[in-house]
Amino acid sequence: DGGITQSPKYLFRKEGQNVTLSCEQNLNHDAMYWYRQDPGQGLRLIYYSQIVNDFQKGDIAEGYSVSREKKESFPLTVTSAQKNPTAFYLCASSNSYEQYFGPGTRLTVT
Amino acid sequence: EDQVTQSPEALRLQEGESSSLNCSYTVSGLRGLFWYRQDPGKGPEFLFTLYSAGEEKEKERLKATLTKKESFLHITAPKPEDSATYLCAVQERGSQGNLIFGKGTKLSVKP
């Protein structure tokens, strides 16, 4: 089955801790993206990567970091510098125009 | 200022009652417009891509159309299983594939 997996589905952390969200795809897509979704708001782009070992900041990159060491993987780290980290995080991949999304990780920071 | 605006925010229909969702955009050059369906707690599911004014795409009870300033998602004789949030996104010409999303329309279809 080809697709995008995100783990874990739910994640709980204490304030001040860094946390890494996993995103893996077996679609052989070159581009990968991270979005954040908050109630009543559209999806907002955090980081994206068009190719291995290269990535760019999106609209709301502050307090986040990423790496792209393998084509299949694009992990997102939410650092303690992110002021409002509680949200639903979505990973996507694309090989042309359409982006295909994973199931999401709901992060709660208290 | 929002570049992608969806209306209405919420829509409640009776089963079989056809209606349309609107997505208006103000980007300078459109590379593509995308419709997604999102169920609660899940990732968006791709539905359609539209590239040029006048284009139409259909899938079961859904039909998407595109003009120079907006897109409509027509739902014909909806069923309760069509209940979801429908997201619209645009890709600007010259962008690196990034999508600009609207806030979505939450559709509820009652039996």
JSON list of C-alpha atoms in Angstrom, two decimals:
[
{"chain": "A", "resi": 1, "resn": "ASP", "atom": "CA", "xyz": [0.00, 0.00, 0.00]},
{"chain": "A", "resi": 2, "resn": "GLY", "atom": "CA", "xyz": [1.46, 3.31, -1.08]},
{"chain": "A", "resi": 3, "resn": "GLY", "atom": "CA", "xyz": [0.91, 6.27, 1.17]},
{"chain": "A", "resi": 4, "resn": "ILE", "atom": "CA", "xyz": [2.06, 8.68, 3.82]},
{"chain": "A", "resi": 5, "resn": "THR", "atom": "CA", "xyz": [2.38, 7.68, 7.46]},
{"chain": "A", "resi": 6, "resn": "GLN", "atom": "CA", "xyz": [2.63, 9.99, 10.43]},
{"chain": "A", "resi": 7, "resn": "SER", "atom": "CA", "xyz": [3.38, 8.88, 13.93]},
{"chain": "A", "resi": 8, "resn": "PRO", "atom": "CA", "xyz": [2.24, 9.04, 16.58]},
{"chain": "A", "resi": 9, "resn": "LYS", "atom": "CA", "xyz": [-1.44, 9.91, 16.09]},
{"chain": "A", "resi": 10, "resn": "TYR", "atom": "CA", "xyz": [-1.57, 11.69, 19.48]},
{"chain": "A", "resi": 11, "resn": "LEU", "atom": "CA", "xyz": [1.38, 13.25, 21.31]},
{"chain": "A", "resi": 12, "resn": "PHE", "atom": "CA", "xyz": [1.49, 14.92, 24.71]},
{"chain": "A", "resi": 13, "resn": "ARG", "atom": "CA", "xyz": [4.41, 16.99, 25.97]},
{"chain": "A", "resi": 14, "resn": "LYS", "atom": "CA", "xyz": [5.23, 19.34, 28.78]},
{"chain": "A", "resi": 15, "resn": "GLU", "atom": "CA", "xyz": [6.01, 22.95, 28.01]},
{"chain": "A", "resi": 16, "resn": "GLY", "atom": "CA", "xyz": [9.73, 23.51, 27.45]},
{"chain": "A", "resi": 17, "resn": "GLN", "atom": "CA", "xyz": [10.37, 20.12, 25.83]},
{"chain": "A", "resi": 18, "resn": "ASN", "atom": "CA", "xyz": [11.31, 19.61, 22.20]},
{"chain": "A", "resi": 19, "resn": "VAL", "atom": "CA", "xyz": [9.30, 16.98, 20.32]},
{"chain": "A", "resi": 20, "resn": "THR", "atom": "CA", "xyz": [9.82, 15.35, 16.90]},
{"chain": "A", "resi": 21, "resn": "LEU", "atom": "CA", "xyz": [6.95, 14.31, 14.63]},
{"chain": "A", "resi": 22, "resn": "SER", "atom": "CA", "xyz": [7.56, 11.59, 12.11]},
{"chain": "A", "resi": 23, "resn": "CYS", "atom": "CA", "xyz": [6.51, 11.62, 8.44]},
{"chain": "A", "resi": 24, "resn": "GLU", "atom": "CA", "xyz": [7.33, 8.82, 5.99]},
{"chain": "A", "resi": 25, "resn": "GLN", "atom": "CA", "xyz": [6.15, 8.30, 2.40]},
{"chain": "A", "resi": 26, "resn": "ASN", "atom": "CA", "xyz": [6.57, 5.41, -0.02]},
{"chain": "A", "resi": 27, "resn": "LEU", "atom": "CA", "xyz": [5.10, 7.20, -3.03]},
{"chain": "A", "resi": 28, "resn": "ASN", "atom": "CA", "xyz": [8.53, 8.08, -4.42]},
{"chain": "A", "resi": 29, "resn": "HIS", "atom": "CA", "xyz": [7.56, 11.76, -4.29]},
{"chain": "A", "resi": 30, "resn": "ASP", "atom": "CA", "xyz": [10.30, 14.39, -4.46]},
{"chain": "A", "resi": 31, "resn": "ALA", "atom": "CA", "xyz": [8.55, 17.15, -2.50]},
{"chain": "A", "resi": 32, "resn": "MET", "atom": "CA", "xyz": [7.35, 17.02, 1.08]},
{"chain": "A", "resi": 33, "resn": "TYR", "atom": "CA", "xyz": [5.54, 19.59, 3.21]},
{"chain": "A", "resi": 34, "resn": "TRP", "atom": "CA", "xyz": [4.54, 20.27, 6.82]},
{"chain": "A", "resi": 35, "resn": "TYR", "atom": "CA", "xyz": [1.36, 22.16, 7.68]},
{"chain": "A", "resi": 36, "resn": "ARG", "atom": "CA", "xyz": [-0.26, 23.19, 10.90]},
{"chain": "A", "resi": 37, "resn": "GLN", "atom": "CA", "xyz": [-4.06, 23.28, 11.32]},
{"chain": "A", "resi": 38, "resn": "ASP", "atom": "CA", "xyz": [-5.83, 25.22, 14.07]},
{"chain": "A", "resi": 39, "resn": "PRO", "atom": "CA", "xyz": [-9.60, 25.47, 14.63]},
{"chain": "A", "resi": 40, "resn": "GLY", "atom": "CA", "xyz": [-11.19, 28.08, 12.38]},
{"chain": "A", "resi": 41, "resn": "GLN", "atom": "CA", "xyz": [-8.02, 28.61, 10.33]},
{"chain": "A", "resi": 42, "resn": "GLY", "atom": "CA", "xyz": [-6.80, 27.30, 7.04]},
{"chain": "A", "resi": 43, "resn": "LEU", "atom": "CA", "xyz": [-3.79, 25.03, 6.81]},
{"chain": "A", "resi": 44, "resn": "ARG", "atom": "CA", "xyz": [-0.58, 27.03, 7.24]},
{"chain": "A", "resi": 45, "resn": "LEU", "atom": "CA", "xyz": [2.74, 25.99, 5.73]},
{"chain": "A", "resi": 46, "resn": "ILE", "atom": "CA", "xyz": [5.61, 25.45, 8.18]},
{"chain": "A", "resi": 47, "resn": "TYR", "atom": "CA", "xyz": [8.44, 24.01, 6.05]},
{"chain": "A", "resi": 48, "resn": "TYR", "atom": "CA", "xyz": [8.81, 22.32, 2.69]},
{"chain": "A", "resi": 49, "resn": "SER", "atom": "CA", "xyz": [11.46, 20.36, 0.83]},
{"chain": "A", "resi": 50, "resn": "GLN", "atom": "CA", "xyz": [11.68, 19.92, -2.92]},
{"chain": "A", "resi": 51, "resn": "ILE", "atom": "CA", "xyz": [14.70, 17.60, -2.82]},
{"chain": "A", "resi": 52, "resn": "VAL", "atom": "CA", "xyz": [16.83, 15.61, -0.41]},
{"chain": "A", "resi": 53, "resn": "ASN", "atom": "CA", "xyz": [19.20, 17.69, 1.76]},
{"chain": "A", "resi": 54, "resn": "ASP", "atom": "CA", "xyz": [17.36, 20.92, 0.93]},
{"chain": "A", "resi": 55, "resn": "PHE", "atom": "CA", "xyz": [14.40, 22.63, 2.59]},
{"chain": "A", "resi": 56, "resn": "GLN", "atom": "CA", "xyz": [12.80, 26.08, 2.83]},
{"chain": "A", "resi": 57, "resn": "LYS", "atom": "CA", "xyz": [10.84, 27.97, 5.46]},
{"chain": "A", "resi": 58, "resn": "GLY", "atom": "CA", "xyz": [7.14, 28.40, 4.95]},
{"chain": "A", "resi": 59, "resn": "ASP", "atom": "CA", "xyz": [4.89, 31.08, 6.38]},
{"chain": "A", "resi": 60, "resn": "ILE", "atom": "CA", "xyz": [5.19, 30.08, 10.06]},
{"chain": "A", "resi": 61, "resn": "ALA", "atom": "CA", "xyz": [8.62, 28.45, 10.49]},
{"chain": "A", "resi": 62, "resn": "GLU", "atom": "CA", "xyz": [9.58, 30.15, 13.76]},
{"chain": "A", "resi": 63, "resn": "GLY", "atom": "CA", "xyz": [10.02, 27.60, 16.56]},
{"chain": "A", "resi": 64, "resn": "TYR", "atom": "CA", "xyz": [10.21, 24.62, 14.18]},
{"chain": "A", "resi": 65, "resn": "SER", "atom": "CA", "xyz": [13.05, 22.73, 12.50]},
{"chain": "A", "resi": 66, "resn": "VAL", "atom": "CA", "xyz": [13.21, 19.97, 9.87]},
{"chain": "A", "resi": 67, "resn": "SER", "atom": "CA", "xyz": [15.66, 17.67, 8.13]},
{"chain": "A", "resi": 68, "resn": "ARG", "atom": "CA", "xyz": [15.52, 15.81, 4.81]},
{"chain": "A", "resi": 69, "resn": "GLU", "atom": "CA", "xyz": [18.27, 13.20, 4.83]},
{"chain": "A", "resi": 70, "resn": "LYS", "atom": "CA", "xyz": [16.24, 10.63, 2.90]},
{"chain": "A", "resi": 71, "resn": "LYS", "atom": "CA", "xyz": [13.69, 11.01, 0.12]},
{"chain": "A", "resi": 72, "resn": "GLU", "atom": "CA", "xyz": [11.15, 9.03, 2.12]},
{"chain": "A", "resi": 73, "resn": "SER", "atom": "CA", "xyz": [11.40, 10.92, 5.41]},
{"chain": "A", "resi": 74, "resn": "PHE", "atom": "CA", "xyz": [10.77, 14.51, 6.53]},
{"chain": "A", "resi": 75, "resn": "PRO", "atom": "CA", "xyz": [10.66, 14.76, 10.36]},
{"chain": "A", "resi": 76, "resn": "LEU", "atom": "CA", "xyz": [9.49, 17.96, 12.05]},
{"chain": "A", "resi": 77, "resn": "THR", "atom": "CA", "xyz": [10.84, 19.10, 15.42]},
{"chain": "A", "resi": 78, "resn": "VAL", "atom": "CA", "xyz": [8.68, 21.42, 17.49]},
{"chain": "A", "resi": 79, "resn": "THR", "atom": "CA", "xyz": [11.07, 23.29, 19.75]},
{"chain": "A", "resi": 80, "resn": "SER", "atom": "CA", "xyz": [10.47, 25.01, 23.07]},
{"chain": "A", "resi": 81, "resn": "ALA", "atom": "CA", "xyz": [10.71, 28.32, 21.19]},
{"chain": "A", "resi": 82, "resn": "GLN", "atom": "CA", "xyz": [7.34, 27.71, 19.51]},
{"chain": "A", "resi": 83, "resn": "LYS", "atom": "CA", "xyz": [4.91, 29.81, 21.55]},
{"chain": "A", "resi": 84, "resn": "ASN", "atom": "CA", "xyz": [1.67, 27.96, 20.75]},
{"chain": "A", "resi": 85, "resn": "PRO", "atom": "CA", "xyz": [2.63, 24.41, 19.78]},
{"chain": "A", "resi": 86, "resn": "THR", "atom": "CA", "xyz": [-0.70, 22.72, 20.51]},
{"chain": "A", "resi": 87, "resn": "ALA", "atom": "CA", "xyz": [-2.22, 21.97, 17.09]},
{"chain": "A", "resi": 88, "resn": "PHE", "atom": "CA", "xyz": [-2.97, 19.32, 14.45]},
{"chain": "A", "resi": 89, "resn": "TYR", "atom": "CA", "xyz": [0.11, 18.74, 12.27]},
{"chain": "A", "resi": 90, "resn": "LEU", "atom": "CA", "xyz": [-0.19, 17.45, 8.73]},
{"chain": "A", "resi": 91, "resn": "CYS", "atom": "CA", "xyz": [2.51, 16.15, 6.43]},
{"chain": "A", "resi": 92, "resn": "ALA", "atom": "CA", "xyz": [2.06, 16.02, 2.65]},
{"chain": "A", "resi": 93, "resn": "SER", "atom": "CA", "xyz": [4.03, 14.89, -0.38]},
{"chain": "A", "resi": 94, "resn": "SER", "atom": "CA", "xyz": [3.85, 15.69, -4.07]},
{"chain": "A", "resi": 95, "resn": "ASN", "atom": "CA", "xyz": [5.44, 14.70, -7.35]},
{"chain": "A", "resi": 96, "resn": "SER", "atom": "CA", "xyz": [3.65, 17.20, -9.55]},
{"chain": "A", "resi": 97, "resn": "TYR", "atom": "CA", "xyz": [0.79, 19.52, -8.72]},
{"chain": "A", "resi": 98, "resn": "GLU", "atom": "CA", "xyz": [-1.37, 17.58, -6.29]},
{"chain": "A", "resi": 99, "resn": "GLN", "atom": "CA", "xyz": [-0.35, 17.20, -2.67]},
{"chain": "A", "resi": 100, "resn": "TYR", "atom": "CA", "xyz": [-1.36, 14.07, -0.79]},
{"chain": "A", "resi": 101, "resn": "PHE", "atom": "CA", "xyz": [-1.70, 14.19, 2.97]},
{"chain": "A", "resi": 102, "resn": "GLY", "atom": "CA", "xyz": [-0.94, 11.86, 5.84]},
{"chain": "A", "resi": 103, "resn": "PRO", "atom": "CA", "xyz": [-3.38, 11.15, 8.68]},
{"chain": "A", "resi": 104, "resn": "GLY", "atom": "CA", "xyz": [-1.95, 13.85, 10.95]},
{"chain": "A", "resi": 105, "resn": "THR", "atom": "CA", "xyz": [-0.51, 14.07, 14.47]},
{"chain": "A", "resi": 106, "resn": "ARG", "atom": "CA", "xyz": [-2.37, 15.91, 17.20]},
{"chain": "A", "resi": 107, "resn": "LEU", "atom": "CA", "xyz": [0.14, 17.53, 19.54]},
{"chain": "A", "resi": 108, "resn": "THR", "atom": "CA", "xyz": [-0.91, 18.79, 22.95]},
{"chain": "A", "resi": 109, "resn": "VAL", "atom": "CA", "xyz": [1.56, 20.76, 25.06]},
{"chain": "A", "resi": 110, "resn": "THR", "atom": "CA", "xyz": [0.66, 21.60, 28.66]},
{"chain": "B", "resi": 1, "resn": "GLU", "atom": "CA", "xyz": [-6.15, 39.93, 3.51]},
{"chain": "B", "resi": 2, "resn": "ASP", "atom": "CA", "xyz": [-7.16, 36.36, 2.70]},
{"chain": "B", "resi": 3, "resn": "GLN", "atom": "CA", "xyz": [-6.14, 35.17, -0.75]},
{"chain": "B", "resi": 4, "resn": "VAL", "atom": "CA", "xyz": [-8.56, 32.23, -0.64]},
{"chain": "B", "resi": 5, "resn": "THR", "atom": "CA", "xyz": [-12.06, 32.70, 0.81]},
{"chain": "B", "resi": 6, "resn": "GLN", "atom": "CA", "xyz": [-14.58, 29.91, 1.18]},
{"chain": "B", "resi": 7, "resn": "SER", "atom": "CA", "xyz": [-18.30, 30.37, 1.77]},
{"chain": "B", "resi": 8, "resn": "PRO", "atom": "CA", "xyz": [-20.41, 29.54, 3.55]},
{"chain": "B", "resi": 9, "resn": "GLU", "atom": "CA", "xyz": [-18.44, 28.58, 6.67]},
{"chain": "B", "resi": 10, "resn": "ALA", "atom": "CA", "xyz": [-21.03, 25.92, 7.45]},
{"chain": "B", "resi": 11, "resn": "LEU", "atom": "CA", "xyz": [-23.87, 24.40, 5.45]},
{"chain": "B", "resi": 12, "resn": "ARG", "atom": "CA", "xyz": [-26.61, 22.11, 6.67]},
{"chain": "B", "resi": 13, "resn": "LEU", "atom": "CA", "xyz": [-28.57, 20.17, 4.06]},
{"chain": "B", "resi": 14, "resn": "GLN", "atom": "CA", "xyz": [-31.26, 17.53, 4.07]},
{"chain": "B", "resi": 15, "resn": "GLU", "atom": "CA", "xyz": [-30.40, 14.32, 2.29]},
{"chain": "B", "resi": 16, "resn": "GLY", "atom": "CA", "xyz": [-31.13, 14.85, -1.42]},
{"chain": "B", "resi": 17, "resn": "GLU", "atom": "CA", "xyz": [-31.02, 18.65, -1.21]},
{"chain": "B", "resi": 18, "resn": "SER", "atom": "CA", "xyz": [-28.49, 19.84, -3.80]},
{"chain": "B", "resi": 19, "resn": "SER", "atom": "CA", "xyz": [-26.30, 22.91, -3.17]},
{"chain": "B", "resi": 20, "resn": "SER", "atom": "CA", "xyz": [-22.97, 24.56, -3.97]},
{"chain": "B", "resi": 21, "resn": "LEU", "atom": "CA", "xyz": [-19.89, 25.60, -2.03]},
{"chain": "B", "resi": 22, "resn": "ASN", "atom": "CA", "xyz": [-17.89, 28.62, -3.15]},
{"chain": "B", "resi": 23, "resn": "CYS", "atom": "CA", "xyz": [-14.15, 29.30, -3.23]},
{"chain": "B", "resi": 24, "resn": "SER", "atom": "CA", "xyz": [-12.99, 32.74, -4.36]},
{"chain": "B", "resi": 25, "resn": "TYR", "atom": "CA", "xyz": [-9.31, 33.61, -4.84]},
{"chain": "B", "resi": 26, "resn": "THR", "atom": "CA", "xyz": [-7.23, 36.72, -5.48]},
{"chain": "B", "resi": 27, "resn": "VAL", "atom": "CA", "xyz": [-3.82, 35.35, -6.47]},
{"chain": "B", "resi": 28, "resn": "SER", "atom": "CA", "xyz": [-2.21, 37.11, -9.42]},
{"chain": "B", "resi": 29, "resn": "GLY", "atom": "CA", "xyz": [-1.60, 34.04, -11.57]},
{"chain": "B", "resi": 30, "resn": "LEU", "atom": "CA", "xyz": [-3.28, 30.71, -11.00]},
{"chain": "B", "resi": 31, "resn": "ARG", "atom": "CA", "xyz": [-1.32, 27.53, -11.61]},
{"chain": "B", "resi": 32, "resn": "GLY", "atom": "CA", "xyz": [-4.00, 25.24, -10.17]},
{"chain": "B", "resi": 33, "resn": "LEU", "atom": "CA", "xyz": [-6.98, 25.10, -7.81]},
{"chain": "B", "resi": 34, "resn": "PHE", "atom": "CA", "xyz": [-7.50, 22.07, -5.59]},
{"chain": "B", "resi": 35, "resn": "TRP", "atom": "CA", "xyz": [-10.45, 20.67, -3.66]},
{"chain": "B", "resi": 36, "resn": "TYR", "atom": "CA", "xyz": [-10.01, 18.38, -0.68]},
{"chain": "B", "resi": 37, "resn": "ARG", "atom": "CA", "xyz": [-12.39, 16.61, 1.68]},
{"chain": "B", "resi": 38, "resn": "GLN", "atom": "CA", "xyz": [-11.44, 16.38, 5.37]},
{"chain": "B", "resi": 39, "resn": "ASP", "atom": "CA", "xyz": [-13.18, 14.20, 7.95]},
{"chain": "B", "resi": 40, "resn": "PRO", "atom": "CA", "xyz": [-12.81, 15.07, 11.66]},
{"chain": "B", "resi": 41, "resn": "GLY", "atom": "CA", "xyz": [-9.40, 14.15, 13.06]},
{"chain": "B", "resi": 42, "resn": "LYS", "atom": "CA", "xyz": [-8.06, 12.98, 9.68]},
{"chain": "B", "resi": 43, "resn": "GLY", "atom": "CA", "xyz": [-5.85, 14.32, 6.92]},
{"chain": "B", "resi": 44, "resn": "PRO", "atom": "CA", "xyz": [-7.37, 15.98, 3.84]},
{"chain": "B", "resi": 45, "resn": "GLU", "atom": "CA", "xyz": [-8.32, 13.66, 0.98]},
{"chain": "B", "resi": 46, "resn": "PHE", "atom": "CA", "xyz": [-7.61, 14.92, -2.54]},
{"chain": "B", "resi": 47, "resn": "LEU", "atom": "CA", "xyz": [-10.70, 15.36, -4.73]},
{"chain": "B", "resi": 48, "resn": "PHE", "atom": "CA", "xyz": [-10.01, 17.53, -7.80]},
{"chain": "B", "resi": 49, "resn": "THR", "atom": "CA", "xyz": [-7.50, 19.77, -9.55]},
{"chain": "B", "resi": 50, "resn": "LEU", "atom": "CA", "xyz": [-8.69, 22.52, -11.92]},
{"chain": "B", "resi": 51, "resn": "TYR", "atom": "CA", "xyz": [-6.22, 24.42, -14.08]},
{"chain": "B", "resi": 52, "resn": "SER", "atom": "CA", "xyz": [-8.09, 26.84, -16.32]},
{"chain": "B", "resi": 53, "resn": "ALA", "atom": "CA", "xyz": [-11.35, 28.80, -16.44]},
{"chain": "B", "resi": 54, "resn": "GLY", "atom": "CA", "xyz": [-14.20, 26.77, -17.86]},
{"chain": "B", "resi": 55, "resn": "GLU", "atom": "CA", "xyz": [-12.80, 23.46, -16.68]},
{"chain": "B", "resi": 56, "resn": "GLU", "atom": "CA", "xyz": [-15.10, 21.00, -14.89]},
{"chain": "B", "resi": 57, "resn": "LYS", "atom": "CA", "xyz": [-14.39, 17.76, -13.03]},
{"chain": "B", "resi": 58, "resn": "GLU", "atom": "CA", "xyz": [-16.87, 15.23, -11.62]},
{"chain": "B", "resi": 59, "resn": "LYS", "atom": "CA", "xyz": [-16.72, 12.45, -9.09]},
{"chain": "B", "resi": 60, "resn": "GLU", "atom": "CA", "xyz": [-19.88, 10.69, -7.96]},
{"chain": "B", "resi": 61, "resn": "ARG", "atom": "CA", "xyz": [-22.18, 13.38, -6.51]},
{"chain": "B", "resi": 62, "resn": "LEU", "atom": "CA", "xyz": [-19.51, 16.11, -6.67]},
{"chain": "B", "resi": 63, "resn": "LYS", "atom": "CA", "xyz": [-18.77, 18.46, -9.55]},
{"chain": "B", "resi": 64, "resn": "ALA", "atom": "CA", "xyz": [-16.12, 21.18, -9.44]},
{"chain": "B", "resi": 65, "resn": "THR", "atom": "CA", "xyz": [-16.07, 24.16, -11.78]},
{"chain": "B", "resi": 66, "resn": "LEU", "atom": "CA", "xyz": [-13.63, 27.04, -12.24]},
{"chain": "B", "resi": 67, "resn": "THR", "atom": "CA", "xyz": [-13.92, 30.65, -13.40]},
{"chain": "B", "resi": 68, "resn": "LYS", "atom": "CA", "xyz": [-11.24, 33.36, -13.44]},
{"chain": "B", "resi": 69, "resn": "LYS", "atom": "CA", "xyz": [-12.05, 34.40, -9.87]},
{"chain": "B", "resi": 70, "resn": "GLU", "atom": "CA", "xyz": [-13.77, 31.50, -8.17]},
{"chain": "B", "resi": 71, "resn": "SER", "atom": "CA", "xyz": [-14.56, 27.83, -8.07]},
{"chain": "B", "resi": 72, "resn": "PHE", "atom": "CA", "xyz": [-17.75, 26.03, -7.12]},
{"chain": "B", "resi": 73, "resn": "LEU", "atom": "CA", "xyz": [-18.16, 22.58, -5.68]},
{"chain": "B", "resi": 74, "resn": "HIS", "atom": "CA", "xyz": [-21.65, 21.39, -6.58]},
{"chain": "B", "resi": 75, "resn": "ILE", "atom": "CA", "xyz": [-23.13, 18.59, -4.52]},
{"chain": "B", "resi": 76, "resn": "THR", "atom": "CA", "xyz": [-26.04, 16.79, -6.18]},
{"chain": "B", "resi": 77, "resn": "ALA", "atom": "CA", "xyz": [-28.50, 14.80, -4.06]},
{"chain": "B", "resi": 78, "resn": "PRO", "atom": "CA", "xyz": [-26.10, 14.58, -1.09]},
{"chain": "B", "resi": 79, "resn": "LYS", "atom": "CA", "xyz": [-26.09, 11.67, 1.34]},
{"chain": "B", "resi": 80, "resn": "PRO", "atom": "CA", "xyz": [-25.14, 11.73, 5.06]},
{"chain": "B", "resi": 81, "resn": "GLU", "atom": "CA", "xyz": [-21.75, 10.21, 4.17]},
{"chain": "B", "resi": 82, "resn": "ASP", "atom": "CA", "xyz": [-20.92, 13.40, 2.25]},
{"chain": "B", "resi": 83, "resn": "SER", "atom": "CA", "xyz": [-20.77, 15.23, 5.59]},
{"chain": "B", "resi": 84, "resn": "ALA", "atom": "CA", "xyz": [-17.23, 16.61, 6.00]},
{"chain": "B", "resi": 85, "resn": "THR", "atom": "CA", "xyz": [-15.23, 19.81, 5.76]},
{"chain": "B", "resi": 86, "resn": "TYR", "atom": "CA", "xyz": [-14.37, 20.73, 2.17]},
{"chain": "B", "resi": 87, "resn": "LEU", "atom": "CA", "xyz": [-11.12, 22.62, 1.67]},
{"chain": "B", "resi": 88, "resn": "CYS", "atom": "CA", "xyz": [-10.10, 24.72, -1.30]},
{"chain": "B", "resi": 89, "resn": "ALA", "atom": "CA", "xyz": [-6.47, 25.58, -2.07]},
{"chain": "B", "resi": 90, "resn": "VAL", "atom": "CA", "xyz": [-4.71, 27.48, -4.84]},
{"chain": "B", "resi": 91, "resn": "GLN", "atom": "CA", "xyz": [-1.21, 27.26, -6.24]},
{"chain": "B", "resi": 92, "resn": "GLU", "atom": "CA", "xyz": [0.27, 30.44, -7.69]},
{"chain": "B", "resi": 93, "resn": "ARG", "atom": "CA", "xyz": [2.22, 30.51, -10.90]},
{"chain": "B", "resi": 94, "resn": "GLY", "atom": "CA", "xyz": [5.93, 30.74, -10.07]},
{"chain": "B", "resi": 95, "resn": "SER", "atom": "CA", "xyz": [5.56, 29.22, -6.61]},
{"chain": "B", "resi": 96, "resn": "GLN", "atom": "CA", "xyz": [7.51, 26.14, -5.57]},
{"chain": "B", "resi": 97, "resn": "GLY", "atom": "CA", "xyz": [4.36, 24.07, -5.42]},
{"chain": "B", "resi": 98, "resn": "ASN", "atom": "CA", "xyz": [3.10, 25.65, -2.20]},
{"chain": "B", "resi": 99, "resn": "LEU", "atom": "CA", "xyz": [-0.64, 25.69, -1.61]},
{"chain": "B", "resi": 100, "resn": "ILE", "atom": "CA", "xyz": [-2.67, 28.55, -0.11]},
{"chain": "B", "resi": 101, "resn": "PHE", "atom": "CA", "xyz": [-5.68, 27.16, 1.73]},
{"chain": "B", "resi": 102, "resn": "GLY", "atom": "CA", "xyz": [-9.05, 28.62, 2.56]},
{"chain": "B", "resi": 103, "resn": "LYS", "atom": "CA", "xyz": [-10.63, 27.97, 5.96]},
{"chain": "B", "resi": 104, "resn": "GLY", "atom": "CA", "xyz": [-13.03, 25.38, 4.64]},
{"chain": "B", "resi": 105, "resn": "THR", "atom": "CA", "xyz": [-16.79, 24.79, 4.51]},
{"chain": "B", "resi": 106, "resn": "LYS", "atom": "CA", "xyz": [-18.23, 22.35, 7.02]},
{"chain": "B", "resi": 107, "resn": "LEU", "atom": "CA", "xyz": [-21.05, 20.40, 5.37]},
{"chain": "B", "resi": 108, "resn": "SER", "atom": "CA", "xyz": [-23.62, 18.47, 7.37]},
{"chain": "B", "resi": 109, "resn": "VAL", "atom": "CA", "xyz": [-26.16, 16.29, 5.56]},
{"chain": "B", "resi": 110, "resn": "LYS", "atom": "CA", "xyz": [-29.07, 15.07, 7.66]},
{"chain": "B", "resi": 111, "resn": "PRO", "atom": "CA", "xyz": [-31.05, 11.95, 6.76]}
]
